[in-house]
Amino acid sequence: MINIRLSVAIHVLSLISTDSTLSSEKIASSVNTNPVVIRRISSDLKKAGILTSKVGVPGSSLTRDPSDITLFDIYKAVHIEKELFPIHNNPNPDCHVGKKIQHTLNVTFESVQTAMENELKNKTLESVMNHLNE
């Protein structure tokens, strides 16, 4: 299963951009998840320099305008795996497919991941928020 952290992070940032006083509990209510999940993702977004907060003050705020935050910025902040499509280990080297499948899939999956990353670089948080308002 592909990780859902990107979609949750975009949801979180969209909410915070409209109300910087929201607690992790209120955000979790919108996402329909546990506040701990929101705090973990928010922590990743802070480490990446996308979010900021002040000790003792509820809420967070964006460090840049939504038009200056690409979906790739968000993806990099919350993506755990290095590869979008990891490849299974230890195929049978005596099999005509098994001995070449890892290299073949690496080439294919790398080009797919690059295309996806390039597309995320062309989309901004603002474009997602504009679509929400349609």
CSV table of N, CA and C in Angstrom, one decimal:
chain,number,residue,atom,x,y,z
A,1,MET,N,0.8,-1.2,0.0
A,1,MET,CA,0.0,0.0,0.0
A,1,MET,C,0.9,1.3,0.0
A,2,ILE,N,0.6,2.2,-0.8
A,2,ILE,CA,1.3,3.4,-0.9
A,2,ILE,C,0.9,4.3,0.3
A,3,ASN,N,1.9,4.9,0.9
A,3,ASN,CA,1.8,5.7,2.1
A,3,ASN,C,0.8,6.8,1.9
A,4,ILE,N,0.0,7.1,2.9
A,4,ILE,CA,-1.0,8.2,2.8
A,4,ILE,C,-0.5,9.5,3.4
A,5,ARG,N,0.7,9.6,3.9
A,5,ARG,CA,1.3,10.7,4.6
A,5,ARG,C,1.2,12.0,3.7
A,6,LEU,N,1.4,11.9,2.4
A,6,LEU,CA,1.4,13.1,1.6
A,6,LEU,C,0.0,13.7,1.6
A,7,SER,N,-1.0,12.9,1.4
A,7,SER,CA,-2.4,13.4,1.4
A,7,SER,C,-2.8,14.0,2.7
A,8,VAL,N,-2.4,13.4,3.8
A,8,VAL,CA,-2.7,14.0,5.1
A,8,VAL,C,-1.9,15.3,5.3
A,9,ALA,N,-0.7,15.3,4.9
A,9,ALA,CA,0.1,16.6,5.1
A,9,ALA,C,-0.5,17.7,4.3
A,10,ILE,N,-1.0,17.4,3.1
A,10,ILE,CA,-1.6,18.5,2.3
A,10,ILE,C,-2.9,18.9,2.9
A,11,HIS,N,-3.7,18.0,3.5
A,11,HIS,CA,-4.9,18.3,4.2
A,11,HIS,C,-4.5,19.2,5.4
A,12,VAL,N,-3.5,18.9,6.2
A,12,VAL,CA,-3.1,19.6,7.4
A,12,VAL,C,-2.7,21.1,6.9
A,13,LEU,N,-1.9,21.2,5.9
A,13,LEU,CA,-1.4,22.5,5.5
A,13,LEU,C,-2.5,23.3,4.9
A,14,SER,N,-3.5,22.7,4.3
A,14,SER,CA,-4.6,23.5,3.7
A,14,SER,C,-5.5,24.0,4.9
A,15,LEU,N,-5.6,23.2,5.9
A,15,LEU,CA,-6.4,23.7,7.1
A,15,LEU,C,-5.6,24.9,7.8
A,16,ILE,N,-4.3,24.6,8.0
A,16,ILE,CA,-3.5,25.6,8.8
A,16,ILE,C,-3.5,26.9,8.0
A,17,SER,N,-3.4,26.9,6.7
A,17,SER,CA,-3.4,28.1,5.9
A,17,SER,C,-4.6,29.0,6.0
A,18,THR,N,-5.7,28.3,6.4
A,18,THR,CA,-7.0,29.1,6.6
A,18,THR,C,-7.2,29.5,8.1
A,19,ASP,N,-6.6,28.7,9.0
A,19,ASP,CA,-6.7,29.0,10.4
A,19,ASP,C,-5.5,28.6,11.2
A,20,SER,N,-4.6,29.5,11.5
A,20,SER,CA,-3.3,29.1,12.2
A,20,SER,C,-3.5,28.8,13.7
A,21,THR,N,-4.7,28.9,14.2
A,21,THR,CA,-4.9,28.6,15.6
A,21,THR,C,-5.4,27.2,15.9
A,22,LEU,N,-5.6,26.4,14.9
A,22,LEU,CA,-6.1,25.1,15.0
A,22,LEU,C,-5.2,24.2,15.8
A,23,SER,N,-5.7,23.4,16.8
A,23,SER,CA,-5.0,22.4,17.5
A,23,SER,C,-4.8,21.2,16.7
A,24,SER,N,-3.9,20.3,17.1
A,24,SER,CA,-3.8,19.0,16.5
A,24,SER,C,-5.1,18.2,16.6
A,25,GLU,N,-5.8,18.4,17.7
A,25,GLU,CA,-7.1,17.7,17.9
A,25,GLU,C,-8.1,18.1,16.9
A,26,LYS,N,-8.2,19.4,16.6
A,26,LYS,CA,-9.2,19.9,15.6
A,26,LYS,C,-8.8,19.4,14.2
A,27,ILE,N,-7.5,19.5,13.9
A,27,ILE,CA,-7.0,19.0,12.6
A,27,ILE,C,-7.3,17.6,12.5
A,28,ALA,N,-7.0,16.8,13.5
A,28,ALA,CA,-7.3,15.3,13.5
A,28,ALA,C,-8.7,15.0,13.2
A,29,SER,N,-9.6,15.9,13.8
A,29,SER,CA,-11.0,15.7,13.6
A,29,SER,C,-11.4,15.8,12.1
A,30,SER,N,-10.8,16.8,11.4
A,30,SER,CA,-11.0,17.0,10.0
A,30,SER,C,-10.5,15.8,9.2
A,31,VAL,N,-9.3,15.4,9.5
A,31,VAL,CA,-8.6,14.3,8.8
A,31,VAL,C,-9.3,13.0,9.1
A,32,ASN,N,-9.9,12.9,10.3
A,32,ASN,CA,-10.5,11.7,10.8
A,32,ASN,C,-9.4,10.7,11.2
A,33,THR,N,-8.5,11.2,12.0
A,33,THR,CA,-7.4,10.4,12.5
A,33,THR,C,-7.0,10.7,13.9
A,34,ASN,N,-6.0,10.1,14.5
A,34,ASN,CA,-5.6,10.4,15.8
A,34,ASN,C,-4.7,11.7,15.8
A,35,PRO,N,-4.8,12.5,16.8
A,35,PRO,CA,-4.0,13.7,16.9
A,35,PRO,C,-2.5,13.4,16.9
A,36,VAL,N,-2.1,12.2,17.4
A,36,VAL,CA,-0.6,11.9,17.4
A,36,VAL,C,-0.1,11.8,15.9
A,37,VAL,N,-1.0,11.3,15.0
A,37,VAL,CA,-0.6,11.3,13.6
A,37,VAL,C,-0.4,12.7,13.1
A,38,ILE,N,-1.2,13.6,13.4
A,38,ILE,CA,-1.1,15.0,13.0
A,38,ILE,C,0.2,15.6,13.6
A,39,ARG,N,0.4,15.3,14.8
A,39,ARG,CA,1.6,15.9,15.5
A,39,ARG,C,2.9,15.4,14.8
A,40,ARG,N,2.9,14.1,14.4
A,40,ARG,CA,4.1,13.5,13.8
A,40,ARG,C,4.3,14.2,12.4
A,41,ILE,N,3.3,14.3,11.6
A,41,ILE,CA,3.4,14.9,10.3
A,41,ILE,C,3.7,16.4,10.4
A,42,SER,N,3.1,17.0,11.4
A,42,SER,CA,3.4,18.4,11.6
A,42,SER,C,4.9,18.6,12.0
A,43,SER,N,5.4,17.7,12.7
A,43,SER,CA,6.8,17.7,13.1
A,43,SER,C,7.7,17.6,11.9
A,44,ASP,N,7.4,16.7,11.0
A,44,ASP,CA,8.1,16.5,9.7
A,44,ASP,C,8.1,17.8,8.9
A,45,LEU,N,6.9,18.4,8.9
A,45,LEU,CA,6.7,19.7,8.1
A,45,LEU,C,7.5,20.8,8.7
A,46,LYS,N,7.6,20.8,10.0
A,46,LYS,CA,8.5,21.8,10.7
A,46,LYS,C,9.9,21.6,10.4
A,47,LYS,N,10.4,20.4,10.5
A,47,LYS,CA,11.8,20.1,10.2
A,47,LYS,C,12.2,20.5,8.7
A,48,ALA,N,11.2,20.4,7.8
A,48,ALA,CA,11.4,20.8,6.4
A,48,ALA,C,11.3,22.2,6.2
A,49,GLY,N,10.9,23.0,7.2
A,49,GLY,CA,10.8,24.4,7.1
A,49,GLY,C,9.5,24.9,6.5
A,50,ILE,N,8.5,24.1,6.4
A,50,ILE,CA,7.2,24.4,5.8
A,50,ILE,C,6.3,25.0,6.9
A,51,LEU,N,6.4,24.5,8.1
A,51,LEU,CA,5.5,25.0,9.2
A,51,LEU,C,6.4,25.6,10.3
A,52,THR,N,5.8,26.4,11.1
A,52,THR,CA,6.4,27.0,12.3
A,52,THR,C,5.4,27.1,13.4
A,53,SER,N,5.9,27.0,14.6
A,53,SER,CA,5.0,27.2,15.7
A,53,SER,C,5.8,27.8,16.9
A,54,LYS,N,5.1,28.3,17.9
A,54,LYS,CA,5.7,28.9,19.1
A,54,LYS,C,5.3,28.1,20.3
A,55,VAL,N,6.3,27.8,21.2
A,55,VAL,CA,6.1,27.1,22.4
A,55,VAL,C,5.1,27.8,23.2
A,56,GLY,N,4.1,27.1,23.7
A,56,GLY,CA,3.0,27.6,24.6
A,56,GLY,C,1.9,28.4,23.8
A,57,VAL,N,2.0,28.5,22.5
A,57,VAL,CA,1.0,29.1,21.7
A,57,VAL,C,0.3,28.0,20.8
A,58,PRO,N,-1.0,27.9,21.0
A,58,PRO,CA,-1.6,26.8,20.1
A,58,PRO,C,-1.6,27.2,18.6
A,59,GLY,N,-1.5,26.1,17.8
A,59,GLY,CA,-1.5,26.3,16.4
A,59,GLY,C,-0.2,26.4,15.7
A,60,SER,N,-0.2,26.5,14.4
A,60,SER,CA,1.0,26.6,13.6
A,60,SER,C,0.7,27.5,12.5
A,61,SER,N,1.8,27.9,11.8
A,61,SER,CA,1.6,28.7,10.6
A,61,SER,C,2.5,28.3,9.5
A,62,LEU,N,2.2,28.6,8.3
A,62,LEU,CA,3.0,28.3,7.1
A,62,LEU,C,4.2,29.3,7.1
A,63,THR,N,5.4,28.8,6.7
A,63,THR,CA,6.5,29.7,6.6
A,63,THR,C,6.6,30.5,5.3
A,64,ARG,N,5.8,30.0,4.3
A,64,ARG,CA,5.8,30.6,3.0
A,64,ARG,C,4.3,30.7,2.6
A,65,ASP,N,4.1,31.5,1.6
A,65,ASP,CA,2.8,31.6,0.9
A,65,ASP,C,2.5,30.2,0.3
A,66,PRO,N,1.2,29.8,0.3
A,66,PRO,CA,0.9,28.5,-0.4
A,66,PRO,C,1.3,28.5,-1.8
A,67,SER,N,1.4,29.6,-2.5
A,67,SER,CA,1.9,29.6,-3.9
A,67,SER,C,3.4,29.2,-4.0
A,68,ASP,N,4.1,29.3,-2.9
A,68,ASP,CA,5.5,29.0,-2.9
A,68,ASP,C,5.9,27.7,-2.3
A,69,ILE,N,4.8,26.9,-2.0
A,69,ILE,CA,5.1,25.6,-1.5
A,69,ILE,C,4.6,24.6,-2.5
A,70,THR,N,5.5,23.8,-3.1
A,70,THR,CA,5.1,22.8,-4.1
A,70,THR,C,4.7,21.5,-3.4
A,71,LEU,N,3.9,20.7,-4.1
A,71,LEU,CA,3.6,19.4,-3.5
A,71,LEU,C,4.8,18.5,-3.4
A,72,PHE,N,5.8,18.8,-4.2
A,72,PHE,CA,7.1,18.1,-4.0
A,72,PHE,C,7.8,18.4,-2.7
A,73,ASP,N,7.7,19.7,-2.3
A,73,ASP,CA,8.3,20.1,-1.0
A,73,ASP,C,7.6,19.3,0.1
A,74,ILE,N,6.3,19.2,0.0
A,74,ILE,CA,5.5,18.5,1.0
A,74,ILE,C,5.9,17.0,1.0
A,75,TYR,N,5.9,16.4,-0.2
A,75,TYR,CA,6.3,15.0,-0.5
A,75,TYR,C,7.6,14.7,0.2
A,76,LYS,N,8.6,15.5,-0.1
A,76,LYS,CA,10.0,15.3,0.5
A,76,LYS,C,9.9,15.4,2.0
A,77,ALA,N,9.1,16.2,2.6
A,77,ALA,CA,9.0,16.4,4.0
A,77,ALA,C,8.5,15.2,4.7
A,78,VAL,N,7.5,14.5,4.1
A,78,VAL,CA,6.8,13.4,4.8
A,78,VAL,C,7.0,12.0,4.2
A,79,HIS,N,7.7,11.9,3.1
A,79,HIS,CA,7.9,10.6,2.5
A,79,HIS,C,9.0,9.8,3.2
A,80,ILE,N,8.6,8.6,3.6
A,80,ILE,CA,9.5,7.8,4.4
A,80,ILE,C,10.4,7.0,3.5
A,81,GLU,N,9.8,6.3,2.6
A,81,GLU,CA,10.6,5.4,1.7
A,81,GLU,C,11.4,6.2,0.7
A,82,LYS,N,12.6,5.7,0.3
A,82,LYS,CA,13.3,6.3,-0.7
A,82,LYS,C,12.7,6.1,-2.1
A,83,GLU,N,12.1,4.9,-2.3
A,83,GLU,CA,11.6,4.5,-3.6
A,83,GLU,C,10.1,4.5,-3.5
A,84,LEU,N,9.4,5.0,-4.5
A,84,LEU,CA,7.9,4.9,-4.5
A,84,LEU,C,7.5,3.4,-4.7
A,85,PHE,N,8.2,2.7,-5.5
A,85,PHE,CA,7.9,1.3,-5.8
A,85,PHE,C,9.1,0.4,-5.4
A,86,PRO,N,9.2,0.0,-4.1
A,86,PRO,CA,10.3,-0.9,-3.8
A,86,PRO,C,10.1,-2.2,-4.5
A,87,ILE,N,11.2,-2.9,-4.8
A,87,ILE,CA,11.2,-4.1,-5.5
A,87,ILE,C,11.5,-5.3,-4.5
A,88,HIS,N,10.8,-6.4,-4.7
A,88,HIS,CA,11.0,-7.5,-3.9
A,88,HIS,C,12.4,-8.0,-3.9
A,89,ASN,N,12.9,-8.6,-2.8
A,89,ASN,CA,14.2,-9.1,-2.7
A,89,ASN,C,14.3,-10.6,-3.1
A,90,ASN,N,15.5,-11.0,-3.5
A,90,ASN,CA,15.9,-12.4,-3.7
A,90,ASN,C,15.1,-13.2,-4.7
A,91,PRO,N,14.9,-12.6,-5.9
A,91,PRO,CA,14.2,-13.5,-6.9
A,91,PRO,C,15.2,-14.6,-7.3
A,92,ASN,N,14.7,-15.7,-7.8
A,92,ASN,CA,15.5,-16.8,-8.2
A,92,ASN,C,16.4,-16.5,-9.3
A,93,PRO,N,17.7,-16.5,-9.1
A,93,PRO,CA,18.7,-16.2,-10.1
A,93,PRO,C,18.8,-17.3,-11.2
A,94,ASP,N,18.2,-18.4,-11.0
A,94,ASP,CA,18.2,-19.5,-12.0
A,94,ASP,C,17.0,-19.4,-12.9
A,95,CYS,N,16.1,-18.5,-12.6
A,95,CYS,CA,14.9,-18.3,-13.5
A,95,CYS,C,15.3,-17.2,-14.5
A,96,HIS,N,14.8,-17.4,-15.7
A,96,HIS,CA,15.1,-16.5,-16.8
A,96,HIS,C,14.5,-15.1,-16.5
A,97,VAL,N,13.4,-15.0,-15.8
A,97,VAL,CA,12.8,-13.7,-15.4
A,97,VAL,C,13.4,-13.3,-14.1
A,98,GLY,N,13.6,-14.1,-13.2
A,98,GLY,CA,14.1,-13.8,-11.8
A,98,GLY,C,15.5,-13.2,-11.9
A,99,LYS,N,16.3,-13.6,-12.8
A,99,LYS,CA,17.7,-13.1,-12.8
A,99,LYS,C,17.8,-11.7,-13.4
A,100,LYS,N,16.7,-11.2,-14.1
A,100,LYS,CA,16.8,-9.9,-14.7
A,100,LYS,C,15.7,-8.9,-14.2
A,101,ILE,N,14.7,-9.4,-13.4
A,101,ILE,CA,13.6,-8.6,-13.1
A,101,ILE,C,13.9,-7.4,-12.2
A,102,GLN,N,14.8,-7.5,-11.3
A,102,GLN,CA,15.2,-6.3,-10.4
A,102,GLN,C,15.7,-5.2,-11.2
A,103,HIS,N,16.7,-5.5,-12.1
A,103,HIS,CA,17.2,-4.4,-12.9
A,103,HIS,C,16.2,-3.8,-13.9
A,104,THR,N,15.4,-4.7,-14.5
A,104,THR,CA,14.4,-4.2,-15.4
A,104,THR,C,13.4,-3.3,-14.7
A,105,LEU,N,12.9,-3.7,-13.5
A,105,LEU,CA,11.9,-2.9,-12.8
A,105,LEU,C,12.5,-1.6,-12.2
A,106,ASN,N,13.8,-1.7,-11.9
A,106,ASN,CA,14.5,-0.5,-11.4
A,106,ASN,C,14.5,0.6,-12.5
A,107,VAL,N,14.8,0.3,-13.7
A,107,VAL,CA,14.8,1.2,-14.8
A,107,VAL,C,13.4,1.8,-15.0
A,108,THR,N,12.4,0.9,-15.0
A,108,THR,CA,11.0,1.4,-15.2
A,108,THR,C,10.5,2.2,-14.1
A,109,PHE,N,10.7,1.7,-12.9
A,109,PHE,CA,10.2,2.4,-11.7
A,109,PHE,C,10.9,3.8,-11.5
A,110,GLU,N,12.2,3.9,-11.8
A,110,GLU,CA,12.9,5.1,-11.6
A,110,GLU,C,12.3,6.2,-12.6
A,111,SER,N,12.0,5.8,-13.8
A,111,SER,CA,11.4,6.8,-14.7
A,111,SER,C,10.0,7.2,-14.3
A,112,VAL,N,9.2,6.3,-13.7
A,112,VAL,CA,7.9,6.6,-13.3
A,112,VAL,C,8.0,7.5,-12.0
A,113,GLN,N,8.9,7.2,-11.1
A,113,GLN,CA,9.1,8.1,-10.0
A,113,GLN,C,9.5,9.5,-10.3
A,114,THR,N,10.5,9.6,-11.3
A,114,THR,CA,10.9,10.9,-11.7
A,114,THR,C,9.8,11.7,-12.4
A,115,ALA,N,9.0,11.1,-13.2
A,115,ALA,CA,7.8,11.7,-13.8
A,115,ALA,C,6.9,12.2,-12.7
A,116,MET,N,6.6,11.4,-11.7
A,116,MET,CA,5.7,11.8,-10.6
A,116,MET,C,6.3,13.0,-9.9
A,117,GLU,N,7.6,12.9,-9.5
A,117,GLU,CA,8.2,14.0,-8.8
A,117,GLU,C,8.2,15.3,-9.6
A,118,ASN,N,8.4,15.2,-10.9
A,118,ASN,CA,8.4,16.4,-11.7
A,118,ASN,C,7.0,17.0,-11.7
A,119,GLU,N,6.0,16.2,-11.8
A,119,GLU,CA,4.6,16.7,-11.7
A,119,GLU,C,4.3,17.4,-10.4
A,120,LEU,N,4.8,16.8,-9.3
A,120,LEU,CA,4.6,17.4,-8.0
A,120,LEU,C,5.3,18.7,-7.9
A,121,LYS,N,6.4,18.9,-8.6
A,121,LYS,CA,7.1,20.2,-8.6
A,121,LYS,C,6.3,21.3,-9.3
A,122,ASN,N,5.4,20.9,-10.2
A,122,ASN,CA,4.6,21.8,-10.9
A,122,ASN,C,3.3,22.2,-10.3
A,123,LYS,N,3.0,21.6,-9.2
A,123,LYS,CA,1.7,21.8,-8.4
A,123,LYS,C,2.1,22.4,-7.1
A,124,THR,N,1.2,23.4,-6.7
A,124,THR,CA,1.5,24.1,-5.4
A,124,THR,C,0.3,23.8,-4.4
A,125,LEU,N,0.6,24.1,-3.2
A,125,LEU,CA,-0.5,24.0,-2.2
A,125,LEU,C,-1.6,25.0,-2.5
A,126,GLU,N,-1.3,26.1,-3.1
A,126,GLU,CA,-2.3,27.1,-3.5
A,126,GLU,C,-3.2,26.4,-4.6
A,127,SER,N,-2.7,25.7,-5.5
A,127,SER,CA,-3.5,25.1,-6.6
A,127,SER,C,-4.5,24.1,-6.0
A,128,VAL,N,-4.0,23.4,-4.9
A,128,VAL,CA,-5.0,22.4,-4.2
A,128,VAL,C,-6.0,23.2,-3.5
A,129,MET,N,-5.6,24.3,-2.8
A,129,MET,CA,-6.6,25.1,-2.1
A,129,MET,C,-7.6,25.8,-3.0
A,130,ASN,N,-7.1,26.2,-4.2
A,130,ASN,CA,-8.1,26.8,-5.2
A,130,ASN,C,-9.1,25.8,-5.6
A,131,HIS,N,-8.6,24.6,-5.8
A,131,HIS,CA,-9.5,23.5,-6.3
A,131,HIS,C,-10.6,23.2,-5.2
A,132,LEU,N,-10.2,23.3,-3.9
A,132,LEU,CA,-11.1,23.1,-2.8
A,132,LEU,C,-12.2,24.1,-2.8
A,133,ASN,N,-11.9,25.3,-3.3
A,133,ASN,CA,-12.9,26.4,-3.3
A,133,ASN,C,-13.8,26.4,-4.5
A,134,GLU,N,-13.6,25.5,-5.4
A,134,GLU,CA,-14.5,25.5,-6.6
A,134,GLU,C,-15.8,25.0,-6.3
